[in-house]
């Protein structure tokens, strides 16, 4: 989930922009600096771990409180919405709050083509940090609820309609994040991204994993939110397909307009 500039466009800068003036640093102020790579990697690891702990932990809690599958999914999705929104708001200014290799790779690809995004060096650090964090988050959730720390999931999710759901969920996520970036509305990312994931829990057949790292982490727990290891590769494959589809939709929908001089006159 990315919010690379979510808070950088907020507060006083929003007021200055709204007033029609470009925000300027105070005289003698230290120019804003990008956090060091180790801080960014730590934010991605901790953020992804917390996200998976929220997803897995709320799933375990829900199944202990009720046998109604609908209520279980409602509890799981609600916890994820609030938790994800908080994590993006907190860690977005540090790393962009990707928590998702699909988002990281999409940002790297767009950066190669001249847009803002992560460098190759950052991407090669982010992705392992996200995967390690996802595994740690699943283990932590199991530990909090007295479950085996590592027990491979037995929840098979290999059906074709579930894979289609993952393509749709991931494409929509990429479209949302990069659409917000193209329209200079990343300040809304904490609410918008969390809301989308909450909705996608319900309107996609796969309950919207939409995240290769989270998919890997959820294989380590045989609980409500788990996914069988045999289903992981296919899920990740279609998530990457969904990311490509999402970027194609961004290019189509948010293509730059032509200036008045470029408009046909005939």
mmCIF file of C-alpha atoms in Angstrom:
data_model
loop_
_atom_site.group_PDB
_atom_site.id
_atom_site.type_symbol
_atom_site.label_atom_id
_atom_site.label_comp_id
_atom_site.label_asym_id
_atom_site.label_seq_id
_atom_site.Cartn_x
_atom_site.Cartn_y
_atom_site.Cartn_z
ATOM 1 C CA UNK A 1 0.000 0.000 0.000
ATOM 2 C CA UNK A 2 1.795 3.226 -1.018
ATOM 3 C CA UNK A 3 1.496 6.710 0.368
ATOM 4 C CA UNK A 4 4.857 8.008 -0.752
ATOM 5 C CA UNK A 5 3.831 11.646 -0.560
ATOM 6 C CA UNK A 6 0.668 11.327 1.508
ATOM 7 C CA UNK A 7 1.811 13.563 4.332
ATOM 8 C CA UNK A 8 4.263 15.623 2.361
ATOM 9 C CA UNK A 9 1.337 17.457 0.723
ATOM 10 C CA UNK A 10 -0.613 18.030 3.933
ATOM 11 C CA UNK A 11 -0.834 20.626 6.681
ATOM 12 C CA UNK A 12 0.711 23.989 5.969
ATOM 13 C CA UNK A 13 1.624 23.015 2.427
ATOM 14 C CA UNK A 14 -2.040 22.375 1.622
ATOM 15 C CA UNK A 15 -2.954 25.823 2.941
ATOM 16 C CA UNK A 16 -0.237 27.496 0.892
ATOM 17 C CA UNK A 17 -1.237 25.668 -2.266
ATOM 18 C CA UNK A 18 -4.902 26.448 -1.691
ATOM 19 C CA UNK A 19 -3.996 30.109 -1.393
ATOM 20 C CA UNK A 20 -2.374 29.950 -4.816
ATOM 21 C CA UNK A 21 1.242 30.122 -3.630
ATOM 22 C CA UNK A 22 3.927 27.485 -3.829
ATOM 23 C CA UNK A 23 4.998 26.388 -0.312
ATOM 24 C CA UNK A 24 8.499 27.643 0.495
ATOM 25 C CA UNK A 25 10.830 26.673 3.353
ATOM 26 C CA UNK A 26 11.402 29.287 6.022
ATOM 27 C CA UNK A 27 14.555 31.389 5.547
ATOM 28 C CA UNK A 28 17.543 29.496 6.917
ATOM 29 C CA UNK A 29 15.545 26.294 7.391
ATOM 30 C CA UNK A 30 17.181 22.963 6.667
ATOM 31 C CA UNK A 31 15.875 21.563 3.366
ATOM 32 C CA UNK A 32 13.789 18.385 3.769
ATOM 33 C CA UNK A 33 15.884 15.244 3.399
ATOM 34 C CA UNK A 34 14.946 11.732 2.416
ATOM 35 C CA UNK A 35 15.213 9.256 5.303
ATOM 36 C CA UNK A 36 18.203 6.893 5.117
ATOM 37 C CA UNK A 37 17.643 3.580 3.367
ATOM 38 C CA UNK A 38 17.964 1.624 6.602
ATOM 39 C CA UNK A 39 15.072 3.634 8.070
ATOM 40 C CA UNK A 40 12.983 3.012 4.975
ATOM 41 C CA UNK A 41 13.717 -0.721 5.113
ATOM 42 C CA UNK A 42 12.822 -0.820 8.814
ATOM 43 C CA UNK A 43 9.539 0.984 8.101
ATOM 44 C CA UNK A 44 8.660 -1.520 5.378
ATOM 45 C CA UNK A 45 9.551 -4.501 7.566
ATOM 46 C CA UNK A 46 7.714 -3.254 10.652
ATOM 47 C CA UNK A 47 4.733 -1.990 8.651
ATOM 48 C CA UNK A 48 4.282 -5.239 6.749
ATOM 49 C CA UNK A 49 4.714 -7.256 9.950
ATOM 50 C CA UNK A 50 2.072 -5.162 11.688
ATOM 51 C CA UNK A 51 -0.289 -5.468 8.716
ATOM 52 C CA UNK A 52 -0.043 -9.265 8.634
ATOM 53 C CA UNK A 53 -0.363 -9.460 12.421
ATOM 54 C CA UNK A 54 -3.575 -7.438 12.121
ATOM 55 C CA UNK A 55 -4.959 -9.630 9.330
ATOM 56 C CA UNK A 56 -4.047 -12.951 10.945
ATOM 57 C CA UNK A 57 -4.706 -11.911 14.539
ATOM 58 C CA UNK A 58 -8.141 -10.468 13.831
ATOM 59 C CA UNK A 59 -8.985 -13.627 11.873
ATOM 60 C CA UNK A 60 -8.067 -15.821 14.841
ATOM 61 C CA UNK A 61 -9.979 -13.592 17.243
ATOM 62 C CA UNK A 62 -13.047 -13.613 15.009
ATOM 63 C CA UNK A 63 -13.165 -17.395 14.747
ATOM 64 C CA UNK A 64 -12.885 -17.674 18.531
ATOM 65 C CA UNK A 65 -15.776 -15.272 19.079
ATOM 66 C CA UNK A 66 -18.295 -16.525 16.504
ATOM 67 C CA UNK A 67 -18.976 -19.426 14.164
ATOM 68 C CA UNK A 68 -20.754 -17.168 11.663
ATOM 69 C CA UNK A 69 -18.419 -16.897 8.665
ATOM 70 C CA UNK A 70 -19.977 -13.620 7.589
ATOM 71 C CA UNK A 71 -19.291 -12.038 10.975
ATOM 72 C CA UNK A 72 -15.785 -13.471 10.928
ATOM 73 C CA UNK A 73 -15.074 -11.790 7.601
ATOM 74 C CA UNK A 74 -16.660 -8.547 8.807
ATOM 75 C CA UNK A 75 -14.444 -8.477 11.885
ATOM 76 C CA UNK A 76 -11.364 -9.388 9.862
ATOM 77 C CA UNK A 77 -11.974 -6.742 7.197
ATOM 78 C CA UNK A 78 -12.866 -4.008 9.711
ATOM 79 C CA UNK A 79 -9.672 -4.544 11.701
ATOM 80 C CA UNK A 80 -7.654 -4.512 8.492
ATOM 81 C CA UNK A 81 -9.205 -1.246 7.285
ATOM 82 C CA UNK A 82 -8.441 0.642 10.491
ATOM 83 C CA UNK A 83 -5.019 -0.927 10.975
ATOM 84 C CA UNK A 84 -3.894 -0.312 7.408
ATOM 85 C CA UNK A 85 -5.038 3.305 7.463
ATOM 86 C CA UNK A 86 -3.056 3.979 10.648
ATOM 87 C CA UNK A 87 0.069 2.272 9.285
ATOM 88 C CA UNK A 88 -0.003 4.265 6.037
ATOM 89 C CA UNK A 89 -0.478 7.547 7.913
ATOM 90 C CA UNK A 90 2.363 6.706 10.308
ATOM 91 C CA UNK A 91 4.971 5.220 7.975
ATOM 92 C CA UNK A 92 4.107 6.880 4.670
ATOM 93 C CA UNK A 93 6.476 9.821 5.286
ATOM 94 C CA UNK A 94 9.368 7.395 5.864
ATOM 95 C CA UNK A 95 9.175 4.737 3.153
ATOM 96 C CA UNK A 96 5.990 5.459 1.236
ATOM 97 C CA UNK A 97 4.223 2.693 3.194
ATOM 98 C CA UNK A 98 4.222 0.210 0.343
ATOM 99 C CA UNK A 99 4.115 -2.984 2.464
ATOM 100 C CA UNK A 100 3.646 -4.700 -0.892
ATOM 101 C CA UNK A 101 6.187 -5.895 -3.495
ATOM 102 C CA UNK A 102 3.655 -5.319 -6.287
ATOM 103 C CA UNK A 103 3.450 -1.636 -5.373
ATOM 104 C CA UNK A 104 7.224 -1.366 -4.973
ATOM 105 C CA UNK A 105 7.899 -2.965 -8.364
ATOM 106 C CA UNK A 106 5.250 -0.780 -10.007
ATOM 107 C CA UNK A 107 6.857 2.350 -8.534
ATOM 108 C CA UNK A 108 10.299 1.211 -9.695
ATOM 109 C CA UNK A 109 8.936 0.638 -13.198
ATOM 110 C CA UNK A 110 7.349 4.074 -13.383
ATOM 111 C CA UNK A 111 10.542 5.652 -12.027
ATOM 112 C CA UNK A 112 12.471 4.045 -14.896
ATOM 113 C CA UNK A 113 10.165 5.893 -17.257
ATOM 114 C CA UNK A 114 10.787 9.274 -15.666
ATOM 115 C CA UNK A 115 8.106 9.399 -12.969
ATOM 116 C CA UNK A 116 8.660 9.620 -9.227
ATOM 117 C CA UNK A 117 9.258 6.318 -7.483
ATOM 118 C CA UNK A 118 11.783 4.051 -5.821
ATOM 119 C CA UNK A 119 15.206 3.333 -7.246
ATOM 120 C CA UNK A 120 16.404 -0.174 -8.096
ATOM 121 C CA UNK A 121 18.554 -0.137 -4.959
ATOM 122 C CA UNK A 122 15.557 0.772 -2.820
ATOM 123 C CA UNK A 123 13.396 -1.870 -4.484
ATOM 124 C CA UNK A 124 15.961 -4.604 -3.848
ATOM 125 C CA UNK A 125 15.903 -3.650 -0.159
ATOM 126 C CA UNK A 126 12.161 -3.085 0.183
ATOM 127 C CA UNK A 127 10.987 -6.424 -1.204
ATOM 128 C CA UNK A 128 13.014 -8.717 1.116
ATOM 129 C CA UNK A 129 12.089 -6.480 4.068
ATOM 130 C CA UNK A 130 8.407 -6.795 3.179
ATOM 131 C CA UNK A 131 8.596 -10.585 2.882
ATOM 132 C CA UNK A 132 10.527 -10.959 6.146
ATOM 133 C CA UNK A 133 8.062 -8.652 7.865
ATOM 134 C CA UNK A 134 5.072 -10.600 6.568
ATOM 135 C CA UNK A 135 6.443 -13.875 7.907
ATOM 136 C CA UNK A 136 7.297 -12.274 11.248
ATOM 137 C CA UNK A 137 3.805 -10.798 11.485
ATOM 138 C CA UNK A 138 2.145 -14.166 10.962
ATOM 139 C CA UNK A 139 4.383 -15.790 13.586
ATOM 140 C CA UNK A 140 3.673 -12.947 16.016
ATOM 141 C CA UNK A 141 -0.091 -13.275 15.570
ATOM 142 C CA UNK A 142 0.079 -17.025 16.160
ATOM 143 C CA UNK A 143 2.168 -16.440 19.295
ATOM 144 C CA UNK A 144 -0.316 -13.903 20.690
ATOM 145 C CA UNK A 145 -3.183 -16.381 20.404
ATOM 146 C CA UNK A 146 -1.334 -19.488 21.564
ATOM 147 C CA UNK A 147 -1.250 -21.082 18.112
ATOM 148 C CA UNK A 148 1.750 -23.044 16.796
ATOM 149 C CA UNK A 149 4.296 -20.433 15.761
ATOM 150 C CA UNK A 150 4.667 -21.952 12.307
ATOM 151 C CA UNK A 151 2.086 -24.323 10.900
ATOM 152 C CA UNK A 152 1.611 -24.450 7.154
ATOM 153 C CA UNK A 153 -1.868 -23.439 6.132
ATOM 154 C CA UNK A 154 -4.235 -26.049 4.728
ATOM 155 C CA UNK A 155 -6.581 -23.491 3.124
ATOM 156 C CA UNK A 156 -6.420 -24.314 -0.562
ATOM 157 C CA UNK A 157 -7.069 -21.236 -2.701
ATOM 158 C CA UNK A 158 -6.135 -22.511 -6.147
ATOM 159 C CA UNK A 159 -9.519 -22.278 -7.911
ATOM 160 C CA UNK A 160 -9.588 -20.221 -11.095
ATOM 161 C CA UNK A 161 -12.245 -17.791 -9.911
ATOM 162 C CA UNK A 162 -10.105 -16.943 -6.864
ATOM 163 C CA UNK A 163 -7.147 -16.183 -9.121
ATOM 164 C CA UNK A 164 -9.345 -13.902 -11.222
ATOM 165 C CA UNK A 165 -10.370 -12.153 -8.014
ATOM 166 C CA UNK A 166 -6.710 -11.494 -7.228
ATOM 167 C CA UNK A 167 -6.117 -9.960 -10.663
ATOM 168 C CA UNK A 168 -9.057 -7.614 -10.109
ATOM 169 C CA UNK A 169 -8.066 -6.763 -6.523
ATOM 170 C CA UNK A 170 -4.437 -5.983 -7.391
ATOM 171 C CA UNK A 171 -5.264 -4.057 -10.565
ATOM 172 C CA UNK A 172 -7.707 -1.904 -8.620
ATOM 173 C CA UNK A 173 -5.161 -1.230 -5.896
ATOM 174 C CA UNK A 174 -2.485 -0.136 -8.375
ATOM 175 C CA UNK A 175 -5.003 1.994 -10.272
ATOM 176 C CA UNK A 176 -6.020 3.706 -7.044
ATOM 177 C CA UNK A 177 -2.510 4.411 -5.753
ATOM 178 C CA UNK A 178 -1.054 5.650 -9.020
ATOM 179 C CA UNK A 179 -4.247 7.470 -9.943
ATOM 180 C CA UNK A 180 -3.985 9.413 -6.687
ATOM 181 C CA UNK A 181 -0.367 10.188 -7.517
ATOM 182 C CA UNK A 182 -1.210 11.383 -11.047
ATOM 183 C CA UNK A 183 -3.890 13.721 -9.686
ATOM 184 C CA UNK A 184 -1.781 14.988 -6.765
ATOM 185 C CA UNK A 185 -4.133 13.511 -4.166
ATOM 186 C CA UNK A 186 -1.808 11.142 -2.313
ATOM 187 C CA UNK A 187 -2.714 12.943 0.906
ATOM 188 C CA UNK A 188 -5.912 10.877 0.784
ATOM 189 C CA UNK A 189 -4.006 7.569 0.554
ATOM 190 C CA UNK A 190 -4.464 6.426 4.188
ATOM 191 C CA UNK A 191 -8.243 6.616 3.894
ATOM 192 C CA UNK A 192 -8.568 5.702 0.212
ATOM 193 C CA UNK A 193 -6.267 2.670 0.200
ATOM 194 C CA UNK A 194 -7.633 1.283 3.457
ATOM 195 C CA UNK A 195 -11.203 1.782 2.246
ATOM 196 C CA UNK A 196 -10.477 0.046 -1.052
ATOM 197 C CA UNK A 197 -8.940 -2.978 0.665
ATOM 198 C CA UNK A 198 -11.916 -3.172 3.015
ATOM 199 C CA UNK A 199 -14.331 -3.106 0.091
ATOM 200 C CA UNK A 200 -12.280 -5.614 -1.894
ATOM 201 C CA UNK A 201 -12.504 -8.076 1.006
ATOM 202 C CA UNK A 202 -16.170 -8.301 0.086
ATOM 203 C CA UNK A 203 -16.439 -7.775 -3.667
ATOM 204 C CA UNK A 204 -13.597 -10.091 -4.757
ATOM 205 C CA UNK A 205 -13.831 -13.866 -4.529
ATOM 206 C CA UNK A 206 -10.305 -14.111 -3.103
ATOM 207 C CA UNK A 207 -10.968 -11.610 -0.263
ATOM 208 C CA UNK A 208 -8.278 -9.389 -1.778
ATOM 209 C CA UNK A 209 -4.807 -10.480 -0.724
ATOM 210 C CA UNK A 210 -3.449 -8.205 -3.526
ATOM 211 C CA UNK A 211 0.039 -8.451 -2.022
ATOM 212 C CA UNK A 212 2.786 -11.036 -2.693
ATOM 213 C CA UNK A 213 4.505 -10.507 0.675
ATOM 214 C CA UNK A 214 1.272 -10.850 2.637
ATOM 215 C CA UNK A 215 0.451 -13.961 0.605
ATOM 216 C CA UNK A 216 3.754 -15.553 1.614
ATOM 217 C CA UNK A 217 3.303 -14.592 5.254
ATOM 218 C CA UNK A 218 -0.217 -16.004 5.421
ATOM 219 C CA UNK A 219 1.075 -19.404 4.291
ATOM 220 C CA UNK A 220 2.815 -19.730 7.668
ATOM 221 C CA UNK A 221 -0.405 -19.867 9.688
ATOM 222 C CA UNK A 222 -3.119 -22.507 9.557
ATOM 223 C CA UNK A 223 -5.844 -20.136 10.709
ATOM 224 C CA UNK A 224 -8.732 -18.177 9.201
ATOM 225 C CA UNK A 225 -6.522 -15.941 7.038
ATOM 226 C CA UNK A 226 -4.117 -18.649 5.881
ATOM 227 C CA UNK A 227 -3.332 -19.841 2.363
ATOM 228 C CA UNK A 228 -1.895 -23.256 1.523
ATOM 229 C CA UNK A 229 1.730 -23.126 0.315
ATOM 230 C CA UNK A 230 0.649 -24.878 -2.874
ATOM 231 C CA UNK A 231 -1.581 -21.906 -3.737
ATOM 232 C CA UNK A 232 1.030 -19.210 -3.107
ATOM 233 C CA UNK A 233 2.883 -19.260 -6.449
ATOM 234 C CA UNK A 234 -0.299 -18.911 -8.503
ATOM 235 C CA UNK A 235 -1.571 -16.118 -6.270
ATOM 236 C CA UNK A 236 1.675 -14.176 -6.610
ATOM 237 C CA UNK A 237 1.708 -14.724 -10.368
ATOM 238 C CA UNK A 238 -1.764 -13.290 -10.880
ATOM 239 C CA UNK A 239 -1.051 -10.430 -8.465
ATOM 240 C CA UNK A 240 1.846 -9.396 -10.703
ATOM 241 C CA UNK A 241 -0.461 -9.690 -13.712
ATOM 242 C CA UNK A 242 -2.926 -7.476 -11.883
ATOM 243 C CA UNK A 243 -0.183 -4.916 -11.223
ATOM 244 C CA UNK A 244 0.575 -4.766 -14.960
ATOM 245 C CA UNK A 245 -3.122 -4.375 -15.742
ATOM 246 C CA UNK A 246 -3.387 -1.625 -13.132
ATOM 247 C CA UNK A 247 -0.462 0.310 -14.610
ATOM 248 C CA UNK A 248 -1.979 -0.028 -18.086
ATOM 249 C CA UNK A 249 -5.262 1.397 -16.776
ATOM 250 C CA UNK A 250 -3.402 4.285 -15.144
ATOM 251 C CA UNK A 251 -1.671 5.100 -18.438
ATOM 252 C CA UNK A 252 -4.999 4.958 -20.287
ATOM 253 C CA UNK A 253 -7.198 6.851 -17.841
ATOM 254 C CA UNK A 254 -4.712 9.444 -16.623
ATOM 255 C CA UNK A 255 -2.879 10.159 -19.873
ATOM 256 C CA UNK A 256 -1.608 13.758 -20.060
ATOM 257 C CA UNK A 257 -3.887 16.209 -21.845
ATOM 258 C CA UNK A 258 -2.823 18.442 -24.708
ATOM 259 C CA UNK A 259 -2.182 22.137 -24.312
ATOM 260 C CA UNK A 260 -4.310 24.692 -26.176
ATOM 261 C CA UNK A 261 -1.569 25.125 -28.767
ATOM 262 C CA UNK A 262 -1.627 21.392 -29.472
ATOM 263 C CA UNK A 263 -5.390 21.198 -30.012
ATOM 264 C CA UNK A 264 -6.525 20.679 -33.642
ATOM 265 C CA UNK A 265 -7.956 23.833 -35.230
ATOM 266 C CA UNK A 266 -9.850 22.311 -38.154
#
